[in-house]
mmCIF file of C-alpha atoms in Angstrom:
data_model
loop_
_atom_site.group_PDB
_atom_site.id
_atom_site.type_symbol
_atom_site.label_atom_id
_atom_site.label_comp_id
_atom_site.label_asym_id
_atom_site.label_seq_id
_atom_site.Cartn_x
_atom_site.Cartn_y
_atom_site.Cartn_z
ATOM 1 C CA UNK A 1 -11.438 40.676 -15.563
ATOM 2 C CA UNK A 2 -12.197 40.572 -11.889
ATOM 3 C CA UNK A 3 -10.098 38.282 -9.635
ATOM 4 C CA UNK A 4 -11.591 36.106 -7.103
ATOM 5 C CA UNK A 5 -9.394 35.437 -4.015
ATOM 6 C CA UNK A 6 -10.036 32.548 -1.784
ATOM 7 C CA UNK A 7 -10.002 33.484 1.800
ATOM 8 C CA UNK A 8 -9.471 30.843 4.338
ATOM 9 C CA UNK A 9 -10.491 31.208 7.868
ATOM 10 C CA UNK A 10 -8.182 30.307 10.659
ATOM 11 C CA UNK A 11 -9.122 29.886 14.159
ATOM 12 C CA UNK A 12 -6.579 30.347 16.921
ATOM 13 C CA UNK A 13 -6.866 28.714 20.492
ATOM 14 C CA UNK A 14 -5.303 30.651 23.304
ATOM 15 C CA UNK A 15 -5.246 31.224 26.944
ATOM 16 C CA UNK A 16 -7.333 34.192 28.279
ATOM 17 C CA UNK A 17 -4.319 35.845 29.484
ATOM 18 C CA UNK A 18 -2.543 37.502 26.398
ATOM 19 C CA UNK A 19 0.759 37.500 28.227
ATOM 20 C CA UNK A 20 0.746 33.883 28.401
ATOM 21 C CA UNK A 21 -1.074 33.132 25.012
ATOM 22 C CA UNK A 22 -0.417 30.063 23.125
ATOM 23 C CA UNK A 23 -1.964 29.417 19.725
ATOM 24 C CA UNK A 24 -2.997 26.424 17.604
ATOM 25 C CA UNK A 25 -4.628 26.425 14.308
ATOM 26 C CA UNK A 26 -8.062 24.759 14.048
ATOM 27 C CA UNK A 27 -10.839 24.446 11.465
ATOM 28 C CA UNK A 28 -13.938 26.934 11.425
ATOM 29 C CA UNK A 29 -16.231 24.145 12.616
ATOM 30 C CA UNK A 30 -13.834 21.847 14.706
ATOM 31 C CA UNK A 31 -16.437 19.744 16.404
ATOM 32 C CA UNK A 32 -19.157 18.496 14.155
ATOM 33 C CA UNK A 33 -19.645 15.262 15.936
ATOM 34 C CA UNK A 34 -18.561 15.630 19.422
ATOM 35 C CA UNK A 35 -17.060 12.577 21.324
ATOM 36 C CA UNK A 36 -19.276 10.937 23.916
ATOM 37 C CA UNK A 37 -16.513 9.060 25.612
ATOM 38 C CA UNK A 38 -12.785 9.693 25.981
ATOM 39 C CA UNK A 39 -10.836 9.483 22.922
ATOM 40 C CA UNK A 40 -6.830 9.519 22.423
ATOM 41 C CA UNK A 41 -7.450 11.173 18.886
ATOM 42 C CA UNK A 42 -8.790 14.796 19.306
ATOM 43 C CA UNK A 43 -10.965 16.720 16.961
ATOM 44 C CA UNK A 44 -9.088 18.693 14.200
ATOM 45 C CA UNK A 45 -7.068 21.573 15.462
ATOM 46 C CA UNK A 46 -6.888 20.554 19.061
ATOM 47 C CA UNK A 47 -3.585 19.184 20.532
ATOM 48 C CA UNK A 48 -2.802 17.232 23.684
ATOM 49 C CA UNK A 49 -0.128 19.685 24.522
ATOM 50 C CA UNK A 50 -2.447 22.642 24.337
ATOM 51 C CA UNK A 51 -4.887 20.871 26.682
ATOM 52 C CA UNK A 52 -2.285 20.130 29.153
ATOM 53 C CA UNK A 53 -0.895 23.767 29.044
ATOM 54 C CA UNK A 54 -4.352 25.227 29.407
ATOM 55 C CA UNK A 55 -6.137 23.046 31.971
ATOM 56 C CA UNK A 56 -3.470 21.084 33.790
ATOM 57 C CA UNK A 57 -0.222 23.092 33.592
ATOM 58 C CA UNK A 58 1.258 21.281 36.660
ATOM 59 C CA UNK A 59 1.191 17.939 34.540
ATOM 60 C CA UNK A 60 3.976 17.037 32.066
ATOM 61 C CA UNK A 61 2.725 17.076 28.509
ATOM 62 C CA UNK A 62 3.562 13.284 28.188
ATOM 63 C CA UNK A 63 0.799 12.718 30.855
ATOM 64 C CA UNK A 64 -2.077 12.989 28.259
ATOM 65 C CA UNK A 65 -4.358 9.998 28.064
ATOM 66 C CA UNK A 66 -7.377 11.282 26.372
ATOM 67 C CA UNK A 67 -10.095 13.801 26.265
ATOM 68 C CA UNK A 68 -13.735 14.570 25.608
ATOM 69 C CA UNK A 69 -14.433 17.936 23.548
ATOM 70 C CA UNK A 70 -18.008 18.947 23.064
ATOM 71 C CA UNK A 71 -20.192 21.925 22.953
ATOM 72 C CA UNK A 72 -21.760 22.847 26.277
ATOM 73 C CA UNK A 73 -25.504 22.128 26.004
ATOM 74 C CA UNK A 74 -27.585 25.409 26.305
ATOM 75 C CA UNK A 75 -24.430 27.642 26.384
ATOM 76 C CA UNK A 76 -23.839 28.952 23.000
ATOM 77 C CA UNK A 77 -20.303 29.285 22.013
ATOM 78 C CA UNK A 78 -18.890 27.402 24.991
ATOM 79 C CA UNK A 79 -17.048 23.986 24.795
ATOM 80 C CA UNK A 80 -16.471 21.434 27.723
ATOM 81 C CA UNK A 81 -13.177 19.644 27.829
ATOM 82 C CA UNK A 82 -12.832 16.563 30.186
ATOM 83 C CA UNK A 83 -9.053 15.961 30.284
ATOM 84 C CA UNK A 84 -7.725 12.540 31.393
ATOM 85 C CA UNK A 85 -4.139 12.489 32.476
ATOM 86 C CA UNK A 86 -1.764 9.723 33.810
ATOM 87 C CA UNK A 87 -1.062 9.823 37.484
ATOM 88 C CA UNK A 88 2.460 10.841 38.442
ATOM 89 C CA UNK A 89 4.738 7.811 38.086
ATOM 90 C CA UNK A 90 2.386 6.089 35.538
ATOM 91 C CA UNK A 91 3.114 5.802 31.927
ATOM 92 C CA UNK A 92 0.408 6.758 29.510
ATOM 93 C CA UNK A 93 1.603 3.794 27.484
ATOM 94 C CA UNK A 94 0.312 1.405 30.230
ATOM 95 C CA UNK A 95 -3.227 2.662 29.958
ATOM 96 C CA UNK A 96 -5.979 1.483 27.653
ATOM 97 C CA UNK A 97 -8.958 4.048 27.046
ATOM 98 C CA UNK A 98 -10.903 1.531 24.963
ATOM 99 C CA UNK A 99 -10.654 -1.041 27.775
ATOM 100 C CA UNK A 100 -10.577 0.855 30.940
ATOM 101 C CA UNK A 101 -11.747 4.405 29.952
ATOM 102 C CA UNK A 102 -10.408 7.209 32.204
ATOM 103 C CA UNK A 103 -9.687 5.038 35.192
ATOM 104 C CA UNK A 104 -9.142 6.582 38.623
ATOM 105 C CA UNK A 105 -6.773 3.869 39.589
ATOM 106 C CA UNK A 106 -4.207 5.202 37.379
ATOM 107 C CA UNK A 107 -5.667 8.302 35.713
ATOM 108 C CA UNK A 108 -6.897 11.880 36.936
ATOM 109 C CA UNK A 109 -9.664 13.916 35.595
ATOM 110 C CA UNK A 110 -9.351 17.710 34.839
ATOM 111 C CA UNK A 111 -12.167 19.875 33.519
ATOM 112 C CA UNK A 112 -12.108 23.072 31.393
ATOM 113 C CA UNK A 113 -14.439 25.457 29.661
ATOM 114 C CA UNK A 114 -13.489 27.258 26.577
ATOM 115 C CA UNK A 115 -15.397 30.149 24.766
ATOM 116 C CA UNK A 116 -15.289 31.105 21.080
ATOM 117 C CA UNK A 117 -14.353 34.682 20.651
ATOM 118 C CA UNK A 118 -14.762 36.086 17.122
ATOM 119 C CA UNK A 119 -13.076 39.498 16.158
ATOM 120 C CA UNK A 120 -12.452 40.993 12.691
ATOM 121 C CA UNK A 121 -8.888 40.163 12.906
ATOM 122 C CA UNK A 122 -9.170 36.509 14.153
ATOM 123 C CA UNK A 123 -11.181 33.975 16.030
ATOM 124 C CA UNK A 124 -9.913 32.323 19.298
ATOM 125 C CA UNK A 125 -10.841 29.869 21.820
ATOM 126 C CA UNK A 126 -10.575 31.405 25.181
ATOM 127 C CA UNK A 127 -9.977 29.449 28.465
ATOM 128 C CA UNK A 128 -12.947 30.677 30.583
ATOM 129 C CA UNK A 129 -12.780 28.387 33.807
ATOM 130 C CA UNK A 130 -11.012 25.269 34.945
ATOM 131 C CA UNK A 131 -10.699 23.002 37.954
ATOM 132 C CA UNK A 132 -7.667 23.840 39.948
ATOM 133 C CA UNK A 133 -6.929 20.307 40.815
ATOM 134 C CA UNK A 134 -8.041 16.897 39.527
ATOM 135 C CA UNK A 135 -11.597 16.039 40.545
ATOM 136 C CA UNK A 136 -11.555 14.073 43.912
ATOM 137 C CA UNK A 137 -15.011 14.540 45.299
ATOM 138 C CA UNK A 138 -16.736 11.210 46.447
ATOM 139 C CA UNK A 139 -20.323 10.093 46.119
ATOM 140 C CA UNK A 140 -22.358 9.567 49.330
ATOM 141 C CA UNK A 141 -24.416 6.330 49.291
ATOM 142 C CA UNK A 142 -25.729 6.824 52.730
ATOM 143 C CA UNK A 143 -29.382 7.506 52.176
ATOM 144 C CA UNK A 144 -29.483 6.212 48.617
ATOM 145 C CA UNK A 145 -32.047 3.815 47.445
ATOM 146 C CA UNK A 146 -29.368 2.066 45.323
ATOM 147 C CA UNK A 147 -27.716 -0.654 47.433
ATOM 148 C CA UNK A 148 -24.122 -0.216 46.433
ATOM 149 C CA UNK A 149 -21.333 -1.093 43.986
ATOM 150 C CA UNK A 150 -18.637 -3.285 45.430
ATOM 151 C CA UNK A 151 -18.103 -7.042 45.625
ATOM 152 C CA UNK A 152 -19.408 -7.300 49.156
ATOM 153 C CA UNK A 153 -22.879 -6.700 47.729
ATOM 154 C CA UNK A 154 -22.833 -10.351 46.514
ATOM 155 C CA UNK A 155 -23.030 -11.774 50.038
ATOM 156 C CA UNK A 156 -24.521 -8.671 52.009
ATOM 157 C CA UNK A 157 -26.555 -6.901 49.370
ATOM 158 C CA UNK A 158 -28.826 -4.846 51.526
ATOM 159 C CA UNK A 159 -26.005 -3.268 53.801
ATOM 160 C CA UNK A 160 -23.029 -2.925 51.399
ATOM 161 C CA UNK A 161 -21.192 0.297 50.619
ATOM 162 C CA UNK A 162 -23.218 2.765 52.698
ATOM 163 C CA UNK A 163 -20.805 5.344 52.878
ATOM 164 C CA UNK A 164 -18.788 7.590 50.489
ATOM 165 C CA UNK A 165 -16.802 6.210 47.745
ATOM 166 C CA UNK A 166 -14.826 7.366 44.569
ATOM 167 C CA UNK A 167 -15.725 5.994 41.239
ATOM 168 C CA UNK A 168 -13.510 3.475 39.259
ATOM 169 C CA UNK A 169 -13.754 5.322 35.859
ATOM 170 C CA UNK A 170 -15.181 8.376 34.332
ATOM 171 C CA UNK A 171 -17.235 7.816 31.323
ATOM 172 C CA UNK A 172 -18.902 10.588 29.564
ATOM 173 C CA UNK A 173 -20.154 14.258 29.525
ATOM 174 C CA UNK A 174 -24.071 14.405 30.093
ATOM 175 C CA UNK A 175 -25.933 16.004 27.224
ATOM 176 C CA UNK A 176 -28.685 17.692 29.603
ATOM 177 C CA UNK A 177 -28.576 21.494 29.968
ATOM 178 C CA UNK A 178 -28.764 21.865 33.879
ATOM 179 C CA UNK A 179 -30.295 25.157 35.118
ATOM 180 C CA UNK A 180 -29.776 25.518 38.791
ATOM 181 C CA UNK A 181 -29.814 29.344 38.626
ATOM 182 C CA UNK A 182 -28.942 32.102 36.172
ATOM 183 C CA UNK A 183 -25.473 32.898 37.390
ATOM 184 C CA UNK A 184 -23.866 29.557 37.478
ATOM 185 C CA UNK A 185 -24.008 27.529 34.204
ATOM 186 C CA UNK A 186 -23.882 23.760 35.033
ATOM 187 C CA UNK A 187 -23.086 20.520 33.167
ATOM 188 C CA UNK A 188 -22.851 16.946 34.150
ATOM 189 C CA UNK A 189 -20.412 14.127 33.979
ATOM 190 C CA UNK A 190 -20.984 10.556 34.622
ATOM 191 C CA UNK A 191 -18.876 8.015 36.504
ATOM 192 C CA UNK A 192 -18.904 4.112 37.124
ATOM 193 C CA UNK A 193 -17.961 1.443 39.534
ATOM 194 C CA UNK A 194 -17.300 -1.848 37.812
ATOM 195 C CA UNK A 195 -16.943 -5.321 39.617
ATOM 196 C CA UNK A 196 -16.649 -8.956 38.600
ATOM 197 C CA UNK A 197 -17.569 -11.789 40.934
ATOM 198 C CA UNK A 198 -15.004 -14.514 40.394
ATOM 199 C CA UNK A 199 -16.535 -15.706 37.121
ATOM 200 C CA UNK A 200 -20.040 -15.752 38.537
ATOM 201 C CA UNK A 201 -21.289 -12.243 37.390
ATOM 202 C CA UNK A 202 -20.781 -8.577 37.349
ATOM 203 C CA UNK A 203 -22.115 -5.280 38.717
ATOM 204 C CA UNK A 204 -22.096 -1.941 37.490
ATOM 205 C CA UNK A 205 -23.038 1.311 39.282
ATOM 206 C CA UNK A 206 -23.223 4.800 38.024
ATOM 207 C CA UNK A 207 -23.249 8.382 39.555
ATOM 208 C CA UNK A 208 -23.850 11.787 38.098
ATOM 209 C CA UNK A 209 -21.756 14.823 38.994
ATOM 210 C CA UNK A 210 -22.813 18.254 38.406
ATOM 211 C CA UNK A 211 -20.073 20.922 37.810
ATOM 212 C CA UNK A 212 -20.922 24.675 37.947
ATOM 213 C CA UNK A 213 -19.040 27.707 36.754
ATOM 214 C CA UNK A 214 -18.162 30.162 39.299
ATOM 215 C CA UNK A 215 -16.266 33.039 37.515
ATOM 216 C CA UNK A 216 -12.877 31.345 36.329
ATOM 217 C CA UNK A 217 -13.323 28.173 38.392
ATOM 218 C CA UNK A 218 -15.267 24.860 37.983
ATOM 219 C CA UNK A 219 -16.606 23.228 41.081
ATOM 220 C CA UNK A 220 -18.459 20.080 41.744
ATOM 221 C CA UNK A 221 -21.860 21.066 43.461
ATOM 222 C CA UNK A 222 -23.594 18.002 43.215
ATOM 223 C CA UNK A 223 -23.053 14.162 43.201
ATOM 224 C CA UNK A 224 -25.492 11.065 43.611
ATOM 225 C CA UNK A 225 -25.898 7.394 42.611
ATOM 226 C CA UNK A 226 -27.904 7.107 39.562
ATOM 227 C CA UNK A 227 -28.091 3.319 38.641
ATOM 228 C CA UNK A 228 -27.158 -0.022 39.654
ATOM 229 C CA UNK A 229 -27.074 -3.373 37.733
ATOM 230 C CA UNK A 230 -26.061 -6.762 38.888
ATOM 231 C CA UNK A 231 -26.033 -9.968 37.050
ATOM 232 C CA UNK A 232 -25.308 -13.326 38.665
ATOM 233 C CA UNK A 233 -24.659 -16.095 36.432
ATOM 234 C CA UNK A 234 -25.278 -19.965 36.944
ATOM 235 C CA UNK A 235 -23.966 -23.166 35.228
ATOM 236 C CA UNK A 236 -23.042 -23.677 31.552
ATOM 237 C CA UNK A 237 -25.989 -24.919 29.537
ATOM 238 C CA UNK A 238 -26.057 -26.852 26.286
ATOM 239 C CA UNK A 239 -25.690 -23.794 24.155
ATOM 240 C CA UNK A 240 -22.369 -23.135 25.869
ATOM 241 C CA UNK A 241 -23.513 -20.086 27.466
ATOM 242 C CA UNK A 242 -24.059 -19.482 31.159
ATOM 243 C CA UNK A 243 -27.582 -19.200 32.493
ATOM 244 C CA UNK A 244 -28.538 -15.903 34.264
ATOM 245 C CA UNK A 245 -29.921 -16.844 37.706
ATOM 246 C CA UNK A 246 -30.335 -13.409 39.281
ATOM 247 C CA UNK A 247 -30.552 -9.879 38.033
ATOM 248 C CA UNK A 248 -30.924 -6.786 40.061
ATOM 249 C CA UNK A 249 -31.301 -3.215 38.858
ATOM 250 C CA UNK A 250 -32.307 0.156 40.106
ATOM 251 C CA UNK A 251 -32.458 3.598 38.271
ATOM 252 C CA UNK A 252 -32.959 7.295 39.415
ATOM 253 C CA UNK A 253 -33.847 10.324 37.346
ATOM 254 C CA UNK A 254 -33.052 13.982 38.245
ATOM 255 C CA UNK A 255 -35.494 16.873 38.281
ATOM 256 C CA UNK A 256 -34.592 20.530 38.594
ATOM 257 C CA UNK A 257 -37.216 22.099 40.930
ATOM 258 C CA UNK A 258 -38.755 25.688 40.671
ATOM 259 C CA UNK A 259 -38.405 26.070 44.352
ATOM 260 C CA UNK A 260 -35.246 27.874 45.426
ATOM 261 C CA UNK A 261 -32.982 28.067 48.454
ATOM 262 C CA UNK A 262 -30.450 30.829 48.606
ATOM 263 C CA UNK A 263 -30.981 31.496 44.975
ATOM 264 C CA UNK A 264 -30.340 27.951 43.847
ATOM 265 C CA UNK A 265 -33.101 25.566 42.673
ATOM 266 C CA UNK A 266 -33.862 22.460 44.652
ATOM 267 C CA UNK A 267 -32.832 19.066 43.136
ATOM 268 C CA UNK A 268 -35.119 16.287 43.278
ATOM 269 C CA UNK A 269 -33.701 12.718 42.881
ATOM 270 C CA UNK A 270 -36.743 10.069 42.086
ATOM 271 C CA UNK A 271 -36.515 6.403 41.641
ATOM 272 C CA UNK A 272 -37.730 5.457 38.062
ATOM 273 C CA UNK A 273 -40.882 3.061 38.362
ATOM 274 C CA UNK A 274 -40.819 3.614 42.107
ATOM 275 C CA UNK A 275 -41.641 5.786 44.918
ATOM 276 C CA UNK A 276 -38.379 6.545 46.629
ATOM 277 C CA UNK A 277 -37.202 10.226 46.269
ATOM 278 C CA UNK A 278 -34.805 12.588 48.012
ATOM 279 C CA UNK A 279 -34.579 16.349 47.847
ATOM 280 C CA UNK A 280 -31.148 18.135 47.756
ATOM 281 C CA UNK A 281 -30.847 21.798 48.655
ATOM 282 C CA UNK A 282 -28.054 24.366 48.374
ATOM 283 C CA UNK A 283 -25.700 24.855 51.174
ATOM 284 C CA UNK A 284 -24.628 28.540 51.325
ATOM 285 C CA UNK A 285 -21.560 27.904 53.358
ATOM 286 C CA UNK A 286 -20.157 24.835 51.454
ATOM 287 C CA UNK A 287 -21.279 25.747 48.051
ATOM 288 C CA UNK A 288 -22.699 22.193 47.405
ATOM 289 C CA UNK A 289 -26.108 20.428 47.332
ATOM 290 C CA UNK A 290 -26.897 18.502 50.369
ATOM 291 C CA UNK A 291 -29.364 15.842 50.543
ATOM 292 C CA UNK A 292 -32.171 16.215 53.138
#
């Protein structure tokens, strides 16, 4: 009589340096439905301690707030991790992901990329690249068609916030596979500014950050305003709701051009349902895209 032995596959996650390897057990298909926004509860097999040790080893393990873990669009076998940690001196228990998201007022964003390596003996998640420090790059609104994102826009709408600013909150990883060249795979992450106008309305602005892989490092190579929505409310009506007296909105979309500068494709930012556009080209010295 033949006997059947049930073999269970075990995946291990570890650092790429075997001398400092740390392992955790995860299931063969750990991310069936990848999270879009930050979650405190991680996919099966991933742990907050593991993410801190690999992506942000300078942080205390108790600093974990939440993370997004999802397959890298267009990069088979690679996974993007956006890790949200509490700033030094802030307790994670003071933060509410559902209400605030990964808020830059009290949190920091670290990014990492893992590869899935399969051998005859085991399968392992290998840390391929990460940001050395939390993301601190600002967004330049100087030449944008989108008017701005702060409360001053209510009274001085056409000239508000025409400088550089850091977003209020990180929201989600973009699903678009960005191909700026063959050598540097690139993904996007979205951020927002959120404002309330003393009970009379609110505004939300968004920006897109593009992050490229350079060997074992991740670097922000592009950031630009993508949308703006403002709603100003009037008096209460008979249905006990406030009337909307003004709504303002704008939206851009991004095109990767076939034209290249220094081996990197140009990026075209174009207004949706409008004529405004701006070209961004690669700066060889700074290793970022600069608006023309």
